[in-house]
């Protein structure tokens, strides 16, 4: 009846519901139906609906969109960089709320300009008090302050809070995760995700140190988790461009620390493999020093840790009793755990490395299975645009092929498959199966960067957009068959 063609019927329906609305709660679905009446061309209908809503009780907090928006706008009036995170539609809502409820919504200087073409996304950053980089700096400062909390549980809870509530935005903003920040402000996405990675890495460093060094859990189960976190660090190192040397140095130190932690576990669980463990420790240190030489200087704490480890290992040959004991090794790691750098320069320059795959077409690849003879390779054309990748990245670019039997292969594109500008790849990827399949199954192609590590190579996926955490992949249906 609210959308009846006859004006009187619509007015009577609203009038009949108004005295009853106080005896119940308005559900979200019901509210959406009622709000459609605000588009009514008849002024009386719109005013009657406002009177009804003024008396309504809402069952769901999601019904309170205007209340949330008022809180966000008031936050922006005190901290204008928040404006750059808001979609353009908020501008119209702001002007309406300022006109209708000026006592509830404080003025935002940057939005008070009398221009019809004003757009939130077009506002130059220099016209905003501070910039989006200020938001990131604020996030990093809060991450550094986490270490002041007395317990590991409190510190990890705060790190999760920084990620879940859009890094540094107050909970009132409603931007509850990094994905939301990326959606509202694409240039901010890469740096936001990098800081989120730092949160996760910092949490893992402390948690694993607690398990291995302080007896906070089963040490034998730590190796798998350590390896997973080393992969996370490699992703942070290679999925972003514009990472300053201070951050690159910290990530090298964090990776070295976890690898040494893994060696400590091996030394504890299998002491008979001491000689092998020592060789691995030397290899870990040598790789870190080599990478520091190419990236930037290591911090004093890392230098001190390396010196403390090598001192008993490099002792004179006649002093054969001098070894790196488990206790001494563990003490060195406890007292030399990595800490985030004091400053984060050029934080706004960090960009995600991503690729957009245009061929194979995702829809066609799923609908039309690729049939080929088992035992013979089949070529699939892969075309994609590349963004923010370096010359070294192009050298390490691979197409990762995942088969339904959990096997994996890597295909290296020819140098001529990548454009001279380095922003496009068009390559024939070979897929094969030694056996025929009873039916078509999924084969997944992913664009990855192979890290050059002497310990264990890690494939780091390119992202599928500048504001996404998903890898650049395409899924196709394949069906190897027997020769007929």
Short mmCIF file of C-alpha atoms in Angstrom, two decimals, residues 55-449:
data_model
loop_
_atom_site.label_atom_id
_atom_site.label_comp_id
_atom_site.label_asym_id
_atom_site.label_seq_id
_atom_site.Cartn_x
_atom_site.Cartn_y
_atom_site.Cartn_z
CA UNK A 55 8.47 7.54 16.30
CA UNK A 56 9.98 4.26 15.09
CA UNK A 57 12.18 1.89 17.06
CA UNK A 58 14.81 0.08 15.01
CA UNK A 59 15.66 -3.58 15.56
CA UNK A 60 19.04 -3.51 13.86
CA UNK A 61 21.97 -1.15 14.23
CA UNK A 62 22.34 -1.32 10.45
CA UNK A 63 19.19 0.79 10.28
CA UNK A 64 21.10 3.66 11.82
CA UNK A 65 23.09 4.65 8.68
CA UNK A 66 22.53 8.36 9.20
CA UNK A 67 23.73 8.17 12.78
CA UNK A 68 26.90 6.44 11.64
CA UNK A 69 27.44 9.01 8.91
CA UNK A 70 27.04 11.87 11.38
CA UNK A 71 29.73 10.33 13.57
CA UNK A 72 32.06 9.88 10.59
CA UNK A 73 31.54 13.46 9.41
CA UNK A 74 32.20 14.83 12.87
CA UNK A 75 35.42 12.83 12.99
CA UNK A 76 36.37 14.30 9.60
CA UNK A 77 35.72 17.82 10.89
CA UNK A 78 38.46 17.23 13.46
CA UNK A 79 40.81 15.24 11.21
CA UNK A 80 40.34 16.18 7.56
CA UNK A 81 42.50 13.41 5.98
CA UNK A 82 39.50 11.15 6.66
CA UNK A 83 37.71 13.03 3.87
CA UNK A 84 39.99 11.43 1.28
CA UNK A 85 38.71 8.00 2.32
CA UNK A 86 35.03 8.76 1.74
CA UNK A 87 33.11 8.01 -1.49
CA UNK A 88 31.71 10.88 -3.56
CA UNK A 89 28.11 10.15 -2.54
CA UNK A 90 28.94 11.33 0.99
CA UNK A 91 29.31 14.90 -0.30
CA UNK A 92 25.59 15.20 -1.04
CA UNK A 93 24.68 13.62 2.29
CA UNK A 94 27.01 16.04 4.07
CA UNK A 95 25.38 19.07 2.49
CA UNK A 96 21.90 17.81 3.33
CA UNK A 97 22.80 17.04 6.94
CA UNK A 98 24.50 20.42 7.34
CA UNK A 99 21.33 22.12 6.11
CA UNK A 100 18.89 19.95 8.06
CA UNK A 101 20.80 19.33 11.30
CA UNK A 102 23.59 21.85 11.54
CA UNK A 103 23.60 21.39 15.31
CA UNK A 104 24.62 17.74 14.87
CA UNK A 105 27.12 17.99 12.01
CA UNK A 106 30.13 20.24 12.40
CA UNK A 107 31.44 22.05 9.30
CA UNK A 108 34.27 20.47 7.32
CA UNK A 109 36.33 23.27 5.81
CA UNK A 110 37.39 21.43 2.67
CA UNK A 111 33.77 20.48 1.85
CA UNK A 112 32.37 23.97 2.33
CA UNK A 113 33.69 25.20 -1.03
CA UNK A 114 30.79 26.46 -3.18
CA UNK A 115 31.61 24.56 -6.36
CA UNK A 116 29.35 22.22 -8.27
CA UNK A 117 32.25 20.16 -9.54
CA UNK A 118 33.65 19.41 -6.11
CA UNK A 119 34.40 15.71 -5.69
CA UNK A 120 35.92 13.99 -2.70
CA UNK A 121 38.28 12.01 -4.90
CA UNK A 122 39.34 15.12 -6.83
CA UNK A 123 40.36 17.19 -3.82
CA UNK A 124 44.12 17.77 -4.02
CA UNK A 125 45.92 16.26 -1.08
CA UNK A 126 47.67 19.54 -0.35
CA UNK A 127 44.27 21.14 0.31
CA UNK A 128 43.49 18.64 3.02
CA UNK A 129 44.86 19.22 6.50
CA UNK A 130 47.71 16.77 6.29
CA UNK A 131 47.33 14.00 3.70
CA UNK A 132 46.51 10.34 3.39
CA UNK A 133 50.17 9.72 4.20
CA UNK A 134 49.44 11.20 7.64
CA UNK A 135 46.95 8.40 8.21
CA UNK A 136 49.57 5.80 7.39
CA UNK A 137 52.18 7.44 9.59
CA UNK A 138 49.65 7.49 12.42
CA UNK A 139 49.02 3.78 11.87
CA UNK A 140 52.71 2.99 12.01
CA UNK A 141 53.17 5.01 15.18
CA UNK A 142 50.34 3.10 16.82
CA UNK A 143 51.95 -0.17 15.74
CA UNK A 144 55.20 0.88 17.39
CA UNK A 145 53.39 1.76 20.62
CA UNK A 146 51.99 -1.77 20.89
CA UNK A 147 55.24 -2.98 22.46
CA UNK A 148 54.42 -0.96 25.59
CA UNK A 149 51.59 -3.31 26.52
CA UNK A 150 52.47 -5.64 29.40
CA UNK A 151 51.39 -9.00 27.93
CA UNK A 152 51.75 -10.76 24.59
CA UNK A 153 47.98 -11.29 24.43
CA UNK A 154 47.36 -7.55 24.81
CA UNK A 155 49.97 -6.69 22.19
CA UNK A 156 48.56 -9.12 19.64
CA UNK A 157 45.03 -7.92 20.36
CA UNK A 158 46.06 -4.35 19.60
CA UNK A 159 47.77 -5.43 16.38
CA UNK A 160 44.57 -7.14 15.27
CA UNK A 161 42.66 -4.02 16.22
CA UNK A 162 44.87 -1.88 13.98
CA UNK A 163 44.12 -4.19 11.04
CA UNK A 164 40.43 -4.79 11.71
CA UNK A 165 39.55 -1.16 12.21
CA UNK A 166 41.09 0.13 9.04
CA UNK A 167 44.57 0.62 10.51
CA UNK A 168 44.30 3.96 12.29
CA UNK A 169 40.77 5.08 11.58
CA UNK A 170 38.60 5.28 14.63
CA UNK A 171 35.97 2.52 14.94
CA UNK A 172 33.28 5.12 14.32
CA UNK A 173 34.35 5.40 10.71
CA UNK A 174 32.99 1.99 9.87
CA UNK A 175 36.06 1.05 7.83
CA UNK A 176 36.62 -2.22 9.59
CA UNK A 177 39.37 -3.76 7.51
CA UNK A 178 42.11 -3.15 4.99
CA UNK A 179 39.83 -4.17 2.13
CA UNK A 180 37.48 -1.34 3.01
CA UNK A 181 40.30 1.21 3.06
CA UNK A 182 41.48 -0.02 -0.34
CA UNK A 183 38.00 0.28 -1.79
CA UNK A 184 37.63 3.87 -0.62
CA UNK A 185 41.12 5.07 -1.48
CA UNK A 186 43.02 3.07 -4.07
CA UNK A 187 46.32 5.01 -3.80
CA UNK A 188 46.33 4.17 -0.11
CA UNK A 189 45.81 0.45 -0.66
CA UNK A 190 49.40 -0.69 -1.22
CA UNK A 191 50.83 1.10 1.80
CA UNK A 192 47.86 0.03 3.94
CA UNK A 193 48.42 -3.61 3.07
CA UNK A 194 52.13 -3.28 3.74
CA UNK A 195 51.47 -1.94 7.23
CA UNK A 196 48.97 -4.74 7.79
CA UNK A 197 51.74 -7.18 6.84
CA UNK A 198 54.02 -5.52 9.39
CA UNK A 199 51.34 -6.05 12.04
CA UNK A 200 51.12 -9.74 11.23
CA UNK A 201 54.89 -10.18 11.04
CA UNK A 202 55.43 -8.42 14.38
CA UNK A 203 52.79 -10.62 15.98
CA UNK A 204 54.36 -13.79 14.55
CA UNK A 205 57.86 -12.82 15.67
CA UNK A 206 56.74 -12.39 19.26
CA UNK A 207 54.44 -15.41 19.34
CA UNK A 208 57.03 -17.79 17.89
CA UNK A 209 59.75 -16.43 20.16
CA UNK A 210 57.40 -17.09 23.09
CA UNK A 211 56.90 -20.71 22.00
CA UNK A 212 60.51 -21.55 21.13
CA UNK A 213 62.51 -19.43 23.56
CA UNK A 214 60.27 -19.21 26.61
CA UNK A 215 58.52 -22.56 26.59
CA UNK A 216 55.11 -21.21 25.69
CA UNK A 217 54.08 -24.25 23.63
CA UNK A 218 55.17 -27.41 21.84
CA UNK A 219 58.50 -26.59 20.22
CA UNK A 220 58.29 -29.53 17.81
CA UNK A 221 55.25 -27.99 16.10
CA UNK A 222 56.91 -24.62 15.61
CA UNK A 223 58.87 -25.44 12.45
CA UNK A 224 55.83 -25.48 10.16
CA UNK A 225 54.57 -22.18 11.54
CA UNK A 226 58.01 -20.61 11.21
CA UNK A 227 58.14 -21.58 7.55
CA UNK A 228 54.69 -20.06 6.95
CA UNK A 229 55.80 -16.79 8.50
CA UNK A 230 59.00 -16.75 6.45
CA UNK A 231 56.78 -17.00 3.36
CA UNK A 232 54.74 -14.05 4.69
CA UNK A 233 57.93 -12.01 5.05
CA UNK A 234 59.00 -12.89 1.51
CA UNK A 235 55.61 -11.70 0.26
CA UNK A 236 56.01 -8.40 2.12
CA UNK A 237 59.46 -8.00 0.56
CA UNK A 238 58.43 -8.72 -3.03
CA UNK A 239 54.74 -7.78 -3.39
CA UNK A 240 55.35 -4.05 -3.00
CA UNK A 241 57.41 -1.42 -4.78
CA UNK A 242 58.76 1.74 -3.19
CA UNK A 243 59.63 0.05 0.11
CA UNK A 244 62.23 2.28 1.86
CA UNK A 245 65.59 0.81 2.81
CA UNK A 246 64.77 0.97 6.52
CA UNK A 247 61.77 -1.32 6.05
CA UNK A 248 63.63 -3.60 3.64
CA UNK A 249 66.41 -3.96 6.23
CA UNK A 250 63.87 -4.82 8.94
CA UNK A 251 62.28 -7.52 6.77
CA UNK A 252 65.70 -9.06 6.09
CA UNK A 253 66.40 -9.07 9.82
CA UNK A 254 62.99 -10.60 10.58
CA UNK A 255 63.52 -13.34 8.00
CA UNK A 256 66.98 -14.09 9.38
CA UNK A 257 65.64 -14.19 12.94
CA UNK A 258 62.94 -16.73 12.04
CA UNK A 259 65.42 -18.88 10.11
CA UNK A 260 67.75 -18.84 13.12
CA UNK A 261 64.79 -19.70 15.33
CA UNK A 262 64.14 -22.69 13.08
CA UNK A 263 67.79 -23.71 13.45
CA UNK A 264 67.46 -23.51 17.23
CA UNK A 265 64.48 -25.87 17.07
CA UNK A 266 66.53 -28.28 14.96
CA UNK A 267 69.47 -28.04 17.36
CA UNK A 268 67.16 -28.76 20.30
CA UNK A 269 65.19 -31.63 18.78
CA UNK A 270 68.06 -33.34 16.91
CA UNK A 271 71.33 -32.49 18.71
CA UNK A 272 73.13 -35.23 16.78
CA UNK A 273 72.81 -33.04 13.67
CA UNK A 274 74.81 -30.22 15.24
CA UNK A 275 77.34 -29.98 12.40
CA UNK A 276 74.56 -29.76 9.80
CA UNK A 277 72.73 -27.13 11.85
CA UNK A 278 75.88 -25.00 12.11
CA UNK A 279 76.28 -25.06 8.34
CA UNK A 280 72.69 -23.93 7.98
CA UNK A 281 73.20 -21.11 10.50
CA UNK A 282 76.22 -19.88 8.54
CA UNK A 283 74.22 -20.01 5.32
CA UNK A 284 71.36 -18.00 6.85
CA UNK A 285 73.73 -15.31 8.11
CA UNK A 286 75.66 -15.16 4.83
CA UNK A 287 72.47 -14.69 2.83
CA UNK A 288 71.24 -11.93 5.15
CA UNK A 289 74.56 -10.09 4.94
CA UNK A 290 74.55 -10.40 1.16
CA UNK A 291 71.05 -8.94 0.94
CA UNK A 292 71.90 -6.12 3.34
CA UNK A 293 74.85 -5.23 1.13
CA UNK A 294 72.46 -4.78 -1.79
CA UNK A 295 69.57 -3.16 0.09
CA UNK A 296 70.94 -1.14 2.95
CA UNK A 297 72.81 -1.36 6.21
CA UNK A 298 71.72 -3.71 8.95
CA UNK A 299 70.83 -2.32 12.36
CA UNK A 300 73.25 -2.52 15.28
CA UNK A 301 71.12 -5.14 17.01
CA UNK A 302 71.35 -7.52 14.03
CA UNK A 303 75.11 -6.98 13.80
CA UNK A 304 75.44 -7.77 17.50
CA UNK A 305 73.34 -10.93 17.13
CA UNK A 306 75.47 -12.18 14.23
CA UNK A 307 78.69 -11.45 16.13
CA UNK A 308 77.43 -13.31 19.19
CA UNK A 309 76.53 -16.38 17.13
CA UNK A 310 79.73 -16.49 15.09
CA UNK A 311 82.06 -15.89 18.05
CA UNK A 312 81.99 -19.52 19.30
CA UNK A 313 81.73 -20.91 15.76
CA UNK A 314 84.79 -19.02 14.52
CA UNK A 315 86.94 -19.80 17.56
CA UNK A 316 90.47 -21.21 17.19
CA UNK A 317 90.75 -24.77 15.95
CA UNK A 318 92.55 -25.90 19.13
CA UNK A 319 89.58 -24.85 21.24
CA UNK A 320 87.36 -27.71 20.08
CA UNK A 321 85.25 -27.61 23.25
CA UNK A 322 83.90 -24.17 22.39
CA UNK A 323 80.55 -24.72 20.70
CA UNK A 324 77.32 -22.83 20.24
CA UNK A 325 75.16 -24.35 22.94
CA UNK A 326 71.38 -24.40 22.84
CA UNK A 327 71.23 -22.18 25.93
CA UNK A 328 73.66 -19.58 24.56
CA UNK A 329 71.95 -19.60 21.16
CA UNK A 330 68.53 -19.13 22.73
CA UNK A 331 69.77 -16.32 24.99
CA UNK A 332 71.16 -14.44 22.00
CA UNK A 333 67.82 -14.67 20.19
CA UNK A 334 65.86 -13.60 23.28
CA UNK A 335 68.00 -10.50 23.73
CA UNK A 336 68.21 -9.57 20.03
CA UNK A 337 64.65 -9.87 18.74
CA UNK A 338 63.87 -7.53 15.80
CA UNK A 339 62.10 -4.23 16.44
CA UNK A 340 60.36 -1.99 13.94
CA UNK A 341 62.44 0.99 12.75
CA UNK A 342 61.84 4.30 14.49
CA UNK A 343 60.79 6.06 11.28
CA UNK A 344 58.96 5.08 8.12
CA UNK A 345 60.08 7.53 5.38
CA UNK A 346 58.16 8.00 2.13
CA UNK A 347 55.36 5.81 3.37
CA UNK A 348 52.98 7.01 0.66
CA UNK A 349 55.28 5.78 -2.12
CA UNK A 350 54.57 2.10 -1.49
CA UNK A 351 52.54 0.48 -4.26
CA UNK A 352 51.28 -3.06 -4.68
CA UNK A 353 52.65 -5.11 -7.57
CA UNK A 354 49.70 -6.43 -9.51
CA UNK A 355 48.65 -7.94 -12.80
CA UNK A 356 45.38 -8.03 -14.71
CA UNK A 357 44.90 -11.23 -16.70
CA UNK A 358 42.79 -10.73 -19.82
CA UNK A 359 43.45 -14.07 -21.51
CA UNK A 360 42.35 -16.81 -21.00
CA UNK A 361 38.95 -15.25 -20.49
CA UNK A 362 37.74 -16.38 -17.07
CA UNK A 363 34.20 -17.21 -18.17
CA UNK A 364 35.15 -19.01 -21.37
CA UNK A 365 37.95 -20.95 -19.65
CA UNK A 366 35.47 -22.45 -17.19
CA UNK A 367 32.64 -23.09 -19.64
CA UNK A 368 34.71 -24.74 -22.40
CA UNK A 369 37.11 -27.44 -21.16
CA UNK A 370 40.50 -27.62 -22.83
CA UNK A 371 40.89 -31.13 -24.23
CA UNK A 372 44.30 -32.56 -25.14
CA UNK A 373 46.11 -35.88 -25.35
CA UNK A 374 47.61 -37.14 -22.09
CA UNK A 375 51.38 -37.30 -22.19
CA UNK A 376 51.67 -34.42 -24.66
CA UNK A 377 51.98 -30.74 -23.71
CA UNK A 378 49.22 -28.30 -24.53
CA UNK A 379 49.85 -24.57 -25.02
CA UNK A 380 47.57 -21.98 -23.43
CA UNK A 381 47.92 -18.30 -24.30
CA UNK A 382 48.22 -16.08 -21.22
CA UNK A 383 47.98 -12.31 -21.64
CA UNK A 384 48.19 -9.84 -18.77
CA UNK A 385 49.15 -6.27 -17.97
CA UNK A 386 51.83 -5.76 -15.32
CA UNK A 387 51.92 -2.89 -12.85
CA UNK A 388 54.68 -1.56 -10.56
CA UNK A 389 57.07 -4.41 -11.38
CA UNK A 390 60.82 -3.84 -11.69
CA UNK A 391 63.31 -5.19 -14.20
CA UNK A 392 64.43 -7.76 -11.64
CA UNK A 393 60.79 -8.76 -11.11
CA UNK A 394 60.38 -9.37 -14.82
CA UNK A 395 63.43 -11.64 -14.72
CA UNK A 396 61.87 -13.61 -11.83
CA UNK A 397 58.36 -13.72 -13.30
CA UNK A 398 56.85 -17.19 -13.60
CA UNK A 399 53.47 -18.73 -14.36
CA UNK A 400 52.60 -21.14 -11.58
CA UNK A 401 50.48 -24.08 -12.74
CA UNK A 402 48.46 -25.92 -10.08
CA UNK A 403 46.90 -29.24 -11.05
CA UNK A 404 43.94 -30.97 -9.36
CA UNK A 405 46.19 -33.76 -8.01
CA UNK A 406 48.02 -31.15 -5.85
CA UNK A 407 51.09 -31.10 -8.08
CA UNK A 408 52.58 -27.81 -9.15
CA UNK A 409 54.78 -26.63 -11.97
CA UNK A 410 56.38 -23.35 -13.02
CA UNK A 411 56.68 -21.95 -16.52
CA UNK A 412 59.21 -19.24 -17.29
CA UNK A 413 58.12 -16.85 -20.05
CA UNK A 414 60.60 -15.97 -22.77
CA UNK A 415 62.17 -12.54 -22.53
CA UNK A 416 60.45 -11.65 -25.80
CA UNK A 417 57.07 -12.49 -24.23
CA UNK A 418 57.32 -9.34 -22.10
CA UNK A 419 56.96 -5.97 -23.80
CA UNK A 420 59.92 -3.59 -23.95
CA UNK A 421 58.12 -1.27 -21.55
CA UNK A 422 57.72 -4.19 -19.15
CA UNK A 423 54.01 -3.59 -18.64
CA UNK A 424 52.55 -6.49 -20.62
CA UNK A 425 53.10 -10.22 -20.98
CA UNK A 426 51.82 -12.48 -23.74
CA UNK A 427 53.13 -16.01 -23.42
CA UNK A 428 52.25 -19.58 -24.32
CA UNK A 429 52.05 -21.62 -21.11
CA UNK A 430 52.52 -25.36 -21.42
CA UNK A 431 50.30 -27.64 -19.36
CA UNK A 432 50.44 -31.41 -19.44
CA UNK A 433 49.43 -34.60 -17.69
CA UNK A 434 51.03 -38.01 -17.90
CA UNK A 435 47.66 -39.67 -17.33
CA UNK A 436 44.19 -39.25 -18.75
CA UNK A 437 41.48 -37.87 -16.47
CA UNK A 438 38.01 -39.34 -16.25
CA UNK A 439 36.50 -35.87 -16.39
CA UNK A 440 37.49 -32.24 -16.80
CA UNK A 441 39.02 -30.58 -13.73
CA UNK A 442 40.37 -27.18 -12.72
CA UNK A 443 43.90 -26.08 -13.54
CA UNK A 444 44.92 -22.76 -11.98
CA UNK A 445 47.42 -20.36 -13.56
CA UNK A 446 48.96 -17.75 -11.24
CA UNK A 447 51.48 -15.03 -12.03
CA UNK A 448 54.21 -15.20 -9.38
CA UNK A 449 57.67 -13.87 -8.61
#
